[in-house]
PDB file of C-alpha atoms and ligand atoms in Angstrom:
ATOM      1  CA  UNK A  19      -0.330   0.138   0.085  1.00 54.00           C
ATOM      2  CA  UNK A  20       1.127   2.960  -0.986  1.00 66.00           C
ATOM      3  CA  UNK A  21       1.867   6.019   2.131  1.00 91.00           C
ATOM      4  CA  UNK A  22       0.242   9.230   0.618  1.00 97.00           C
ATOM      5  CA  UNK A  23      -0.889  10.398   4.652  1.00 98.00           C
ATOM      6  CA  UNK A  24       2.148   9.027   5.786  1.00 97.00           C
ATOM      7  CA  UNK A  25       2.668  12.254   9.060  1.00 93.00           C
ATOM      8  CA  UNK A  26      -1.094  14.476   7.766  1.00 98.00           C
ATOM      9  CA  UNK A  27      -3.492  15.026  10.515  1.00 98.00           C
ATOM     10  CA  UNK A  28      -7.169  12.973   8.817  1.00 99.00           C
ATOM     11  CA  UNK A  29     -10.554  14.128  10.137  1.00 99.00           C
ATOM     12  CA  UNK A  30     -13.750  11.602   9.536  1.00 99.00           C
ATOM     13  CA  UNK A  31     -16.978  13.024  10.720  1.00 98.00           C
ATOM     14  CA  UNK A  32     -19.242   9.625  10.362  1.00 98.00           C
ATOM     15  CA  UNK A  33     -15.946   7.720  10.829  1.00 98.00           C
ATOM     16  CA  UNK A  34     -17.779   4.590  12.484  1.00 98.00           C
ATOM     17  CA  UNK A  35     -19.236   3.033   9.856  1.00 98.00           C
ATOM     18  CA  UNK A  36     -20.643   2.773   6.509  1.00 98.00           C
ATOM     19  CA  UNK A  37     -18.982   5.538   3.646  1.00 98.00           C
ATOM     20  CA  UNK A  38     -17.103   6.738   6.864  1.00 98.00           C
ATOM     21  CA  UNK A  39     -15.381   3.665   7.917  1.00 98.00           C
ATOM     22  CA  UNK A  40     -14.177   3.016   4.950  1.00 98.00           C
ATOM     23  CA  UNK A  41     -13.021   6.791   4.445  1.00 98.00           C
ATOM     24  CA  UNK A  42     -11.285   6.438   8.021  1.00 98.00           C
ATOM     25  CA  UNK A  43      -9.358   2.895   7.048  1.00 98.00           C
ATOM     26  CA  UNK A  44      -7.826   3.880   4.128  1.00 98.00           C
ATOM     27  CA  UNK A  45      -6.846   6.917   5.667  1.00 98.00           C
ATOM     28  CA  UNK A  46      -5.263   5.045   8.330  1.00 98.00           C
ATOM     29  CA  UNK A  47      -3.559   2.316   6.016  1.00 98.00           C
ATOM     30  CA  UNK A  48      -1.873   5.059   3.708  1.00 98.00           C
ATOM     31  CA  UNK A  49      -0.100   6.475   6.624  1.00 98.00           C
ATOM     32  CA  UNK A  50      -2.006   8.910   8.242  1.00 98.00           C
ATOM     33  CA  UNK A  51      -3.611   9.972  11.879  1.00 98.00           C
ATOM     34  CA  UNK A  52      -7.245   9.837  11.940  1.00 98.00           C
ATOM     35  CA  UNK A  53      -9.279  11.446  14.032  1.00 99.00           C
ATOM     36  CA  UNK A  54     -13.299  10.075  13.734  1.00 99.00           C
ATOM     37  CA  UNK A  55     -16.445  11.632  15.084  1.00 98.00           C
ATOM     38  CA  UNK A  56     -19.862  10.078  15.879  1.00 98.00           C
ATOM     39  CA  UNK A  57     -22.410   9.692  18.395  1.00 98.00           C
ATOM     40  CA  UNK A  58     -22.386   6.205  19.666  1.00 98.00           C
ATOM     41  CA  UNK A  59     -19.590   5.185  21.550  1.00 98.00           C
ATOM     42  CA  UNK A  60     -19.535   1.492  21.590  1.00 98.00           C
ATOM     43  CA  UNK A  61     -19.419   1.761  17.417  1.00 98.00           C
ATOM     44  CA  UNK A  62     -16.458   4.101  17.791  1.00 98.00           C
ATOM     45  CA  UNK A  63     -14.451   1.879  19.865  1.00 98.00           C
ATOM     46  CA  UNK A  64     -15.302  -0.861  17.437  1.00 98.00           C
ATOM     47  CA  UNK A  65     -14.439   1.445  13.840  1.00 98.00           C
ATOM     48  CA  UNK A  66     -10.923   2.361  16.287  1.00 98.00           C
ATOM     49  CA  UNK A  67     -10.082  -1.381  16.993  1.00 98.00           C
ATOM     50  CA  UNK A  68     -10.234  -2.564  13.109  1.00 98.00           C
ATOM     51  CA  UNK A  69      -8.461   0.340  12.096  1.00 98.00           C
ATOM     52  CA  UNK A  70      -5.484  -0.472  14.534  1.00 98.00           C
ATOM     53  CA  UNK A  71      -6.002  -4.102  14.336  1.00 98.00           C
ATOM     54  CA  UNK A  72      -4.497  -3.059  11.000  1.00 98.00           C
ATOM     55  CA  UNK A  73      -1.792  -0.998  12.466  1.00 98.00           C
ATOM     56  CA  UNK A  74      -3.674   2.092  11.706  1.00 98.00           C
ATOM     57  CA  UNK A  75      -3.251   5.269  14.109  1.00 98.00           C
ATOM     58  CA  UNK A  76      -6.698   6.752  15.306  1.00 98.00           C
ATOM     59  CA  UNK A  77      -8.990   7.631  17.794  1.00 98.00           C
ATOM     60  CA  UNK A  78     -12.527   8.550  18.438  1.00 98.00           C
ATOM     61  CA  UNK A  79     -14.175  11.291  19.681  1.00 98.00           C
ATOM     62  CA  UNK A  80     -17.825  11.399  21.074  1.00 98.00           C
ATOM     63  CA  UNK A  81     -19.375  14.307  19.479  1.00 98.00           C
ATOM     64  CA  UNK A  82     -23.480  15.493  18.056  1.00 98.00           C
ATOM     65  CA  UNK A  83     -22.355  17.387  14.464  1.00 98.00           C
ATOM     66  CA  UNK A  84     -26.291  19.273  15.401  1.00 98.00           C
ATOM     67  CA  UNK A  85     -23.371  20.110  18.469  1.00 98.00           C
ATOM     68  CA  UNK A  86     -21.918  22.913  15.201  1.00 98.00           C
ATOM     69  CA  UNK A  87     -19.791  24.618  18.447  1.00 98.00           C
ATOM     70  CA  UNK A  88     -18.446  21.439  20.285  1.00 98.00           C
ATOM     71  CA  UNK A  89     -17.290  20.387  16.835  1.00 98.00           C
ATOM     72  CA  UNK A  90     -15.612  23.078  16.200  1.00 98.00           C
ATOM     73  CA  UNK A  91     -14.340  23.354  18.988  1.00 98.00           C
ATOM     74  CA  UNK A  92     -13.297  20.261  18.088  1.00 98.00           C
ATOM     75  CA  UNK A  93     -11.173  20.740  15.230  1.00 98.00           C
ATOM     76  CA  UNK A  94      -8.918  23.199  16.382  1.00 98.00           C
ATOM     77  CA  UNK A  95      -8.103  20.488  19.595  1.00 98.00           C
ATOM     78  CA  UNK A  96      -7.128  18.121  17.304  1.00 98.00           C
ATOM     79  CA  UNK A  97      -4.935  20.382  15.244  1.00 98.00           C
ATOM     80  CA  UNK A  98      -3.584  22.136  19.100  1.00 98.00           C
ATOM     81  CA  UNK A  99      -2.735  18.247  19.851  1.00 98.00           C
ATOM     82  CA  UNK A 100      -1.091  17.211  17.106  1.00 98.00           C
ATOM     83  CA  UNK A 101       0.145  20.241  15.835  1.00 97.00           C
ATOM     84  CA  UNK A 102      -1.331  20.445  12.505  1.00 98.00           C
ATOM     85  CA  UNK A 103      -4.441  19.463  10.618  1.00 98.00           C
ATOM     86  CA  UNK A 104      -4.118  18.381   6.711  1.00 98.00           C
ATOM     87  CA  UNK A 105      -8.005  17.249   5.730  1.00 99.00           C
ATOM     88  CA  UNK A 106     -11.231  17.179   7.228  1.00 99.00           C
ATOM     89  CA  UNK A 107     -13.370  14.809   5.613  1.00 99.00           C
ATOM     90  CA  UNK A 108     -17.708  16.430   6.319  1.00 98.00           C
ATOM     91  CA  UNK A 109     -18.974  12.993   5.485  1.00 98.00           C
ATOM     92  CA  UNK A 110     -22.067  12.840   8.167  1.00 98.00           C
ATOM     93  CA  UNK A 111     -25.385  12.685   7.157  1.00 97.00           C
ATOM     94  CA  UNK A 112     -28.813  13.343   9.481  1.00 94.00           C
ATOM     95  CA  UNK A 113     -31.151  12.837   7.071  1.00 94.00           C
ATOM     96  CA  UNK A 114     -35.126  12.264   7.611  1.00 94.00           C
ATOM     97  CA  UNK A 115     -37.139  11.628   4.335  1.00 94.00           C
ATOM     98  CA  UNK A 116     -40.853  12.789   4.386  1.00 96.00           C
ATOM     99  CA  UNK A 117     -42.647  14.019   1.370  1.00 97.00           C
ATOM    100  CA  UNK A 118     -43.565  17.490   1.477  1.00 98.00           C
ATOM    101  CA  UNK A 119     -46.667  17.171   2.869  1.00 98.00           C
ATOM    102  CA  UNK A 120     -45.776  15.722   5.982  1.00 98.00           C
ATOM    103  CA  UNK A 121     -42.468  17.303   6.268  1.00 97.00           C
ATOM    104  CA  UNK A 122     -42.896  19.572   9.067  1.00 98.00           C
ATOM    105  CA  UNK A 123     -40.383  22.530   8.939  1.00 98.00           C
ATOM    106  CA  UNK A 124     -38.102  21.224  12.402  1.00 98.00           C
ATOM    107  CA  UNK A 125     -37.540  18.326  10.530  1.00 98.00           C
ATOM    108  CA  UNK A 126     -36.665  19.937   6.962  1.00 98.00           C
ATOM    109  CA  UNK A 127     -34.817  22.191   9.061  1.00 98.00           C
ATOM    110  CA  UNK A 128     -33.004  19.007  10.851  1.00 97.00           C
ATOM    111  CA  UNK A 129     -32.067  17.807   7.390  1.00 98.00           C
ATOM    112  CA  UNK A 130     -30.090  21.087   7.109  1.00 98.00           C
ATOM    113  CA  UNK A 131     -28.649  21.258  11.085  1.00 98.00           C
ATOM    114  CA  UNK A 132     -25.344  18.354  10.066  1.00 98.00           C
ATOM    115  CA  UNK A 133     -25.597  18.369   5.725  1.00 98.00           C
ATOM    116  CA  UNK A 134     -25.143  22.245   5.379  1.00 98.00           C
ATOM    117  CA  UNK A 135     -24.770  23.576   9.136  1.00 98.00           C
ATOM    118  CA  UNK A 136     -21.759  21.078  10.071  1.00 98.00           C
ATOM    119  CA  UNK A 137     -20.043  21.243   6.714  1.00 98.00           C
ATOM    120  CA  UNK A 138     -20.210  24.944   7.302  1.00 98.00           C
ATOM    121  CA  UNK A 139     -18.197  25.339   9.910  1.00 98.00           C
ATOM    122  CA  UNK A 140     -16.179  22.551   9.890  1.00 98.00           C
ATOM    123  CA  UNK A 141     -15.118  23.841   6.243  1.00 98.00           C
ATOM    124  CA  UNK A 142     -14.411  27.239   7.755  1.00 98.00           C
ATOM    125  CA  UNK A 143     -12.365  26.679  11.132  1.00 98.00           C
ATOM    126  CA  UNK A 144     -10.597  24.085   9.256  1.00 98.00           C
ATOM    127  CA  UNK A 145     -10.143  26.289   6.242  1.00 98.00           C
ATOM    128  CA  UNK A 146      -8.532  29.260   8.327  1.00 98.00           C
ATOM    129  CA  UNK A 147      -5.998  26.414  10.370  1.00 98.00           C
ATOM    130  CA  UNK A 148      -4.959  24.834   6.726  1.00 98.00           C
ATOM    131  CA  UNK A 149      -4.581  29.191   5.494  1.00 98.00           C
ATOM    132  CA  UNK A 150      -1.430  29.083   8.242  1.00 98.00           C
ATOM    133  CA  UNK A 151       0.479  26.810   6.976  1.00 98.00           C
ATOM    134  CA  UNK A 152       2.401  25.952   4.458  1.00 95.00           C
ATOM    135  CA  UNK A 153       1.034  23.790   2.276  1.00 96.00           C
ATOM    136  CA  UNK A 154      -2.596  24.103   3.663  1.00 98.00           C
ATOM    137  CA  UNK A 155      -4.747  21.681   3.436  1.00 98.00           C
ATOM    138  CA  UNK A 156      -8.275  19.605   1.633  1.00 99.00           C
ATOM    139  CA  UNK A 157     -11.655  19.395   2.779  1.00 99.00           C
ATOM    140  CA  UNK A 158     -13.954  17.389   1.025  1.00 99.00           C
ATOM    141  CA  UNK A 159     -17.422  17.174   1.925  1.00 98.00           C
ATOM    142  CA  UNK A 160     -19.230  13.790   0.689  1.00 98.00           C
ATOM    143  CA  UNK A 161     -23.187  15.076  -1.043  1.00 98.00           C
ATOM    144  CA  UNK A 162     -25.271  13.219  -2.898  1.00 98.00           C
ATOM    145  CA  UNK A 163     -26.962  12.377  -6.024  1.00 97.00           C
ATOM    146  CA  UNK A 164     -30.006  13.288  -4.795  1.00 97.00           C
ATOM    147  CA  UNK A 165     -28.218  17.175  -4.572  1.00 98.00           C
ATOM    148  CA  UNK A 166     -28.614  16.890  -8.322  1.00 97.00           C
ATOM    149  CA  UNK A 167     -31.962  14.660  -9.277  1.00 96.00           C
ATOM    150  CA  UNK A 168     -34.685  15.280  -7.932  1.00 97.00           C
ATOM    151  CA  UNK A 169     -37.422  12.130  -6.605  1.00 95.00           C
ATOM    152  CA  UNK A 170     -40.452  11.591  -3.742  1.00 96.00           C
ATOM    153  CA  UNK A 171     -40.187  11.370   0.145  1.00 96.00           C
ATOM    154  CA  UNK A 172     -36.170  13.786  -0.455  1.00 96.00           C
ATOM    155  CA  UNK A 173     -36.860  16.926  -0.316  1.00 98.00           C
ATOM    156  CA  UNK A 174     -35.060  18.245   3.030  1.00 98.00           C
ATOM    157  CA  UNK A 175     -32.169  16.030   2.306  1.00 98.00           C
ATOM    158  CA  UNK A 176     -32.013  17.121  -1.443  1.00 98.00           C
ATOM    159  CA  UNK A 177     -32.106  21.266  -0.335  1.00 98.00           C
ATOM    160  CA  UNK A 178     -29.333  20.814   1.906  1.00 98.00           C
ATOM    161  CA  UNK A 179     -27.096  18.425   0.077  1.00 98.00           C
ATOM    162  CA  UNK A 180     -27.435  21.157  -2.592  1.00 98.00           C
ATOM    163  CA  UNK A 181     -27.104  24.104  -0.567  1.00 98.00           C
ATOM    164  CA  UNK A 182     -23.643  21.768   0.480  1.00 98.00           C
ATOM    165  CA  UNK A 183     -22.730  21.389  -2.361  1.00 98.00           C
ATOM    166  CA  UNK A 184     -22.844  25.271  -3.590  1.00 98.00           C
ATOM    167  CA  UNK A 185     -21.401  26.465  -0.640  1.00 98.00           C
ATOM    168  CA  UNK A 186     -18.335  23.443  -1.542  1.00 98.00           C
ATOM    169  CA  UNK A 187     -17.545  25.291  -3.883  1.00 98.00           C
ATOM    170  CA  UNK A 188     -17.660  29.107  -2.973  1.00 98.00           C
ATOM    171  CA  UNK A 189     -15.092  28.136  -0.333  1.00 98.00           C
ATOM    172  CA  UNK A 190     -12.729  26.551  -2.749  1.00 98.00           C
ATOM    173  CA  UNK A 191     -12.690  29.739  -4.303  1.00 98.00           C
ATOM    174  CA  UNK A 192     -11.812  31.003  -0.934  1.00 98.00           C
ATOM    175  CA  UNK A 193      -9.476  28.504  -0.083  1.00 98.00           C
ATOM    176  CA  UNK A 194      -7.749  28.474  -3.456  1.00 98.00           C
ATOM    177  CA  UNK A 195      -5.074  31.315  -2.966  1.00 98.00           C
ATOM    178  CA  UNK A 196      -3.910  29.782   0.241  1.00 98.00           C
ATOM    179  CA  UNK A 197      -4.276  26.141  -0.756  1.00 98.00           C
ATOM    180  CA  UNK A 198      -6.657  24.759   0.562  1.00 98.00           C
ATOM    181  CA  UNK A 199      -8.190  22.777  -1.680  1.00 99.00           C
ATOM    182  CA  UNK A 200     -11.938  21.841  -1.457  1.00 99.00           C
ATOM    183  CA  UNK A 201     -14.093  19.233  -3.646  1.00 98.00           C
ATOM    184  CA  UNK A 202     -17.150  17.141  -3.180  1.00 98.00           C
ATOM    185  CA  UNK A 203     -17.915  13.460  -3.816  1.00 98.00           C
ATOM    186  CA  UNK A 204     -21.226  12.696  -5.236  1.00 98.00           C
ATOM    187  CA  UNK A 205     -22.304   8.728  -4.219  1.00 98.00           C
ATOM    188  CA  UNK A 206     -25.411   7.622  -5.743  1.00 97.00           C
ATOM    189  CA  UNK A 207     -26.781   4.450  -4.775  1.00 96.00           C
ATOM    190  CA  UNK A 208     -24.119   2.689  -2.108  1.00 97.00           C
ATOM    191  CA  UNK A 209     -24.496  -0.213   0.101  1.00 94.00           C
ATOM    192  CA  UNK A 210     -23.487   0.582   3.595  1.00 94.00           C
ATOM    193  CA  UNK A 211     -26.288   0.583   7.304  1.00 88.00           C
ATOM    194  CA  UNK A 212     -28.262   3.582   6.021  1.00 85.00           C
ATOM    195  CA  UNK A 213     -28.886   2.732   2.775  1.00 86.00           C
ATOM    196  CA  UNK A 214     -29.903  -0.913   3.619  1.00 84.00           C
ATOM    197  CA  UNK A 215     -32.446   0.985   6.207  1.00 83.00           C
ATOM    198  CA  UNK A 216     -33.633   3.577   3.623  1.00 80.00           C
ATOM    199  CA  UNK A 217     -35.103  -0.065   1.343  1.00 84.00           C
ATOM    200  CA  UNK A 218     -36.318  -1.357   5.269  1.00 81.00           C
ATOM    201  CA  UNK A 219     -33.837  -4.670   3.546  1.00 79.00           C
ATOM    202  CA  UNK A 220     -36.584  -5.019   0.879  1.00 85.00           C
ATOM    203  CA  UNK A 221     -34.135  -6.798  -1.411  1.00 86.00           C
ATOM    204  CA  UNK A 222     -36.828  -6.044  -3.856  1.00 91.00           C
ATOM    205  CA  UNK A 223     -36.365  -2.751  -3.986  1.00 90.00           C
ATOM    206  CA  UNK A 224     -32.550  -2.786  -3.844  1.00 89.00           C
ATOM    207  CA  UNK A 225     -32.941  -5.151  -7.001  1.00 91.00           C
ATOM    208  CA  UNK A 226     -34.533  -2.137  -9.043  1.00 92.00           C
ATOM    209  CA  UNK A 227     -32.647  -0.185  -8.019  1.00 92.00           C
ATOM    210  CA  UNK A 228     -29.779  -1.497  -9.086  1.00 93.00           C
ATOM    211  CA  UNK A 229     -31.525  -1.964 -13.006  1.00 93.00           C
ATOM    212  CA  UNK A 230     -31.377   1.593 -12.711  1.00 92.00           C
ATOM    213  CA  UNK A 231     -27.380   2.565 -12.397  1.00 95.00           C
ATOM    214  CA  UNK A 232     -25.554   1.779 -15.207  1.00 95.00           C
ATOM    215  CA  UNK A 233     -22.896  -0.416 -13.918  1.00 96.00           C
ATOM    216  CA  UNK A 234     -26.085  -2.707 -12.628  1.00 95.00           C
ATOM    217  CA  UNK A 235     -24.936  -2.203  -8.806  1.00 96.00           C
ATOM    218  CA  UNK A 236     -24.812  -0.148  -5.962  1.00 96.00           C
ATOM    219  CA  UNK A 237     -21.053   0.956  -4.708  1.00 98.00           C
ATOM    220  CA  UNK A 238     -19.279  -0.615  -2.454  1.00 98.00           C
ATOM    221  CA  UNK A 239     -17.912   1.932   1.055  1.00 98.00           C
ATOM    222  CA  UNK A 240     -14.337   1.554  -0.137  1.00 98.00           C
ATOM    223  CA  UNK A 241     -15.156   2.336  -3.618  1.00 98.00           C
ATOM    224  CA  UNK A 242     -16.606   5.855  -2.234  1.00 98.00           C
ATOM    225  CA  UNK A 243     -13.382   6.232   0.181  1.00 98.00           C
ATOM    226  CA  UNK A 244     -11.401   5.674  -2.641  1.00 98.00           C
ATOM    227  CA  UNK A 245     -12.221   8.864  -4.719  1.00 99.00           C
ATOM    228  CA  UNK A 246     -12.496  10.366  -1.356  1.00 99.00           C
ATOM    229  CA  UNK A 247      -8.640   9.903  -0.524  1.00 99.00           C
ATOM    230  CA  UNK A 248      -8.056  10.815  -3.744  1.00 98.00           C
ATOM    231  CA  UNK A 249      -9.539  13.893  -3.728  1.00 99.00           C
ATOM    232  CA  UNK A 250      -7.303  14.636  -0.579  1.00 98.00           C
ATOM    233  CA  UNK A 251      -4.138  13.603  -2.038  1.00 98.00           C
ATOM    234  CA  UNK A 252      -1.451  14.815  -3.208  1.00 98.00           C
ATOM    235  CA  UNK A 253      -2.015  13.779  -6.663  1.00 98.00           C
ATOM    236  CA  UNK A 254      -5.508  15.719  -6.954  1.00 98.00           C
ATOM    237  CA  UNK A 255      -3.212  19.370  -5.984  1.00 98.00           C
ATOM    238  CA  UNK A 256      -4.773  20.932  -8.791  1.00 98.00           C
ATOM    239  CA  UNK A 257      -8.161  19.770  -8.621  1.00 98.00           C
ATOM    240  CA  UNK A 258     -10.443  22.123  -6.291  1.00 98.00           C
ATOM    241  CA  UNK A 259     -14.278  23.026  -6.653  1.00 98.00           C
ATOM    242  CA  UNK A 260     -15.320  19.419  -8.391  1.00 98.00           C
ATOM    243  CA  UNK A 261     -18.263  17.430  -7.532  1.00 98.00           C
ATOM    244  CA  UNK A 262     -17.237  13.823  -8.754  1.00 98.00           C
ATOM    245  CA  UNK A 263     -19.758  11.286  -9.014  1.00 98.00           C
ATOM    246  CA  UNK A 264     -19.026   7.882  -7.199  1.00 98.00           C
ATOM    247  CA  UNK A 265     -22.131   7.015  -8.633  1.00 98.00           C
ATOM    248  CA  UNK A 266     -22.028   3.550 -11.037  1.00 98.00           C
ATOM    249  CA  UNK A 267     -22.765   6.646 -14.256  1.00 97.00           C
ATOM    250  CA  UNK A 268     -26.289   6.991 -12.676  1.00 96.00           C
ATOM    251  CA  UNK A 269     -26.082  11.111 -13.155  1.00 96.00           C
ATOM    252  CA  UNK A 270     -24.806  11.081 -16.425  1.00 96.00           C
ATOM    253  CA  UNK A 271     -27.098   8.783 -17.864  1.00 93.00           C
ATOM    254  CA  UNK A 272     -29.735   9.618 -20.357  1.00 89.00           C
ATOM    255  CA  UNK A 273     -33.491   9.625 -19.803  1.00 82.00           C
ATOM    256  CA  UNK A 274     -33.540   6.312 -22.154  1.00 72.00           C
ATOM    257  CA  UNK A 275     -34.263   2.937 -20.770  1.00 63.00           C
ATOM    258  CA  UNK A 276     -30.859   0.446 -22.386  1.00 62.00           C
ATOM    259  CA  UNK A 277     -32.825  -2.152 -21.871  1.00 64.00           C
ATOM    260  CA  UNK A 278     -35.412  -0.308 -25.237  1.00 63.00           C
ATOM    261  CA  UNK A 279     -31.866  -0.058 -27.203  1.00 60.00           C
TER     262      UNK A 279
HETATM  263  N1  NAP H 327     -25.347   5.288   1.306  1.00 51.89           N
HETATM  264  C1  NAP H 327     -25.368   5.990  -0.043  1.00 51.89           C
HETATM  265  O1  NAP H 327     -26.488   5.640  -0.805  1.00 51.89           O
HETATM  266  C2  NAP H 327     -25.617   7.461  -0.160  1.00 51.89           C
HETATM  267  C3  NAP H 327     -25.570   8.036  -0.805  1.00 51.89           C
HETATM  268  C4  NAP H 327     -25.469   9.196  -1.591  1.00 51.89           C
HETATM  269  C5  NAP H 327     -24.604  10.118  -0.960  1.00 51.89           C
HETATM  270  N2  NAP H 327     -24.670   9.098   0.932  1.00 51.89           N
HETATM  271  C6  NAP H 327     -24.088  10.267   1.840  1.00 51.89           C
HETATM  272  O2  NAP H 327     -23.047   9.256   2.473  1.00 51.89           O
HETATM  273  C7  NAP H 327     -22.643   9.848   3.715  1.00 51.89           C
HETATM  274  C8  NAP H 327     -22.314   8.929   4.544  1.00 51.89           C
HETATM  275  O3  NAP H 327     -22.890   8.268   4.142  1.00 51.89           O
HETATM  276  P1  NAP H 327     -23.371   6.230   5.487  1.00 51.89           P
HETATM  277  O4  NAP H 327     -24.395   5.536   3.623  1.00 51.89           O
HETATM  278  O5  NAP H 327     -22.610   6.255   4.869  1.00 51.89           O
HETATM  279  O6  NAP H 327     -24.350   6.233   6.486  1.00 51.89           O
HETATM  280  P2  NAP H 327     -24.220   5.857   8.124  1.00 51.89           P
HETATM  281  O7  NAP H 327     -23.499   4.277   7.541  1.00 51.89           O
HETATM  282  O8  NAP H 327     -25.554   5.916   8.371  1.00 51.89           O
HETATM  283  O9  NAP H 327     -23.097   6.706   8.269  1.00 51.89           O
HETATM  284  C9  NAP H 327     -23.035   7.264   9.159  1.00 51.89           C
HETATM  285  C10 NAP H 327     -22.752   8.031   9.731  1.00 51.89           C
HETATM  286  O10 NAP H 327     -22.489   9.284  10.419  1.00 51.89           O
HETATM  287  C11 NAP H 327     -22.716   9.184  11.809  1.00 51.89           C
HETATM  288  N3  NAP H 327     -24.446  10.480  12.229  1.00 51.89           N
HETATM  289  C12 NAP H 327     -24.776  10.301  11.575  1.00 51.89           C
HETATM  290  N4  NAP H 327     -25.486  11.566  12.752  1.00 51.89           N
HETATM  291  C13 NAP H 327     -25.008  11.730  13.857  1.00 51.89           C
HETATM  292  C14 NAP H 327     -24.369  12.733  14.164  1.00 51.89           C
HETATM  293  N5  NAP H 327     -25.324  13.790  14.198  1.00 51.89           N
HETATM  294  N6  NAP H 327     -23.523  13.448  14.071  1.00 51.89           N
HETATM  295  C15 NAP H 327     -22.046  13.298  14.460  1.00 51.89           C
HETATM  296  N7  NAP H 327     -22.455  12.057  13.492  1.00 51.89           N
HETATM  297  C16 NAP H 327     -23.266  11.890  13.321  1.00 51.89           C
HETATM  298  C17 NAP H 327     -22.988   8.247  11.908  1.00 51.89           C
HETATM  299  O11 NAP H 327     -22.590   7.943  13.702  1.00 51.89           O
HETATM  300  P3  NAP H 327     -23.726   7.959  15.027  1.00 51.89           P
HETATM  301  O12 NAP H 327     -25.000   7.738  14.379  1.00 51.89           O
HETATM  302  O13 NAP H 327     -23.498   7.130  15.382  1.00 51.89           O
HETATM  303  O14 NAP H 327     -23.669   9.550  15.259  1.00 51.89           O
HETATM  304  C18 NAP H 327     -22.620   7.420  10.980  1.00 51.89           C
HETATM  305  O15 NAP H 327     -20.648   7.844  11.954  1.00 51.89           O
HETATM  306  C19 NAP H 327     -23.919  10.746   3.697  1.00 51.89           C
HETATM  307  O16 NAP H 327     -23.063  12.181   3.872  1.00 51.89           O
HETATM  308  C20 NAP H 327     -24.590  10.531   3.436  1.00 51.89           C
HETATM  309  O17 NAP H 327     -25.838  11.666   3.017  1.00 51.89           O
HETATM  310  C21 NAP H 327     -24.983   7.678   0.956  1.00 51.89           C
END
């Protein structure tokens, strides 16, 4: 395995499972000192153990990202304790799916509290730290194809992802002169606990979703992690302000089903 992140300090929000865990594992496998945060301590402990078993360096913080003040304080503490901050991955999301008829203003705002608000606060805090470092830093925001494509029942989630995408691109402009790169990955359907819960474990629904994807399957968390690590690495040193789809071709697809051709 290459060591793209030797001596780098990396924070991954929501790093205890799914895409965040796969990302933390990949950063650690490539030499990074990783800090993950989430709410459930047992899952955080298990994640850290899985990384240490592979000789990776990882620590955790129990944190609810809805508490944006504590999130900002945590980023500053990590940077002080480790002497620097090279990468922030804003991965965690809070989702409240409802049709508009059943969406309350409270639930609508819940969709924004982590996806948009914590992404803003985390990026603002990390940018200030990274701007002071001679080699800058990289921020990767985890979006969703829902940020630019519509379906029923996800208006709050989709609007929050679209807000985060737009913010991310503006942050890229403001960070560029200080070598702080800000990019997004845009996953389509990815097999995680969250996506399984969304289809309530119904394999028929999952199969139907998979058939609409040009590559005929959902993604694996490691495949999104690989894109995140690429954008965070020096290999992407001249890339900022991009939204990189990791979706088996779904966003590029024309509406004509391939079965008709
Ligand atoms: N899976 C997909 O198909 C898919 C598709 C497109 C985009 N995405 C995006 O990819 C990202 C990761 O999704 P995933 O499927 O990997 O999710 P997941 O498996 O449910 O993992 C979510 C992680 O975020 C943490 N988290 C949730 N709410 C939090 C809060 N308030 N404060 C701190 N941590 C919190 C969770 O831990 P705790 O619950 O312990 O806090 C967990 O570590 C999200 O931004 C999601 O929108 C996923």
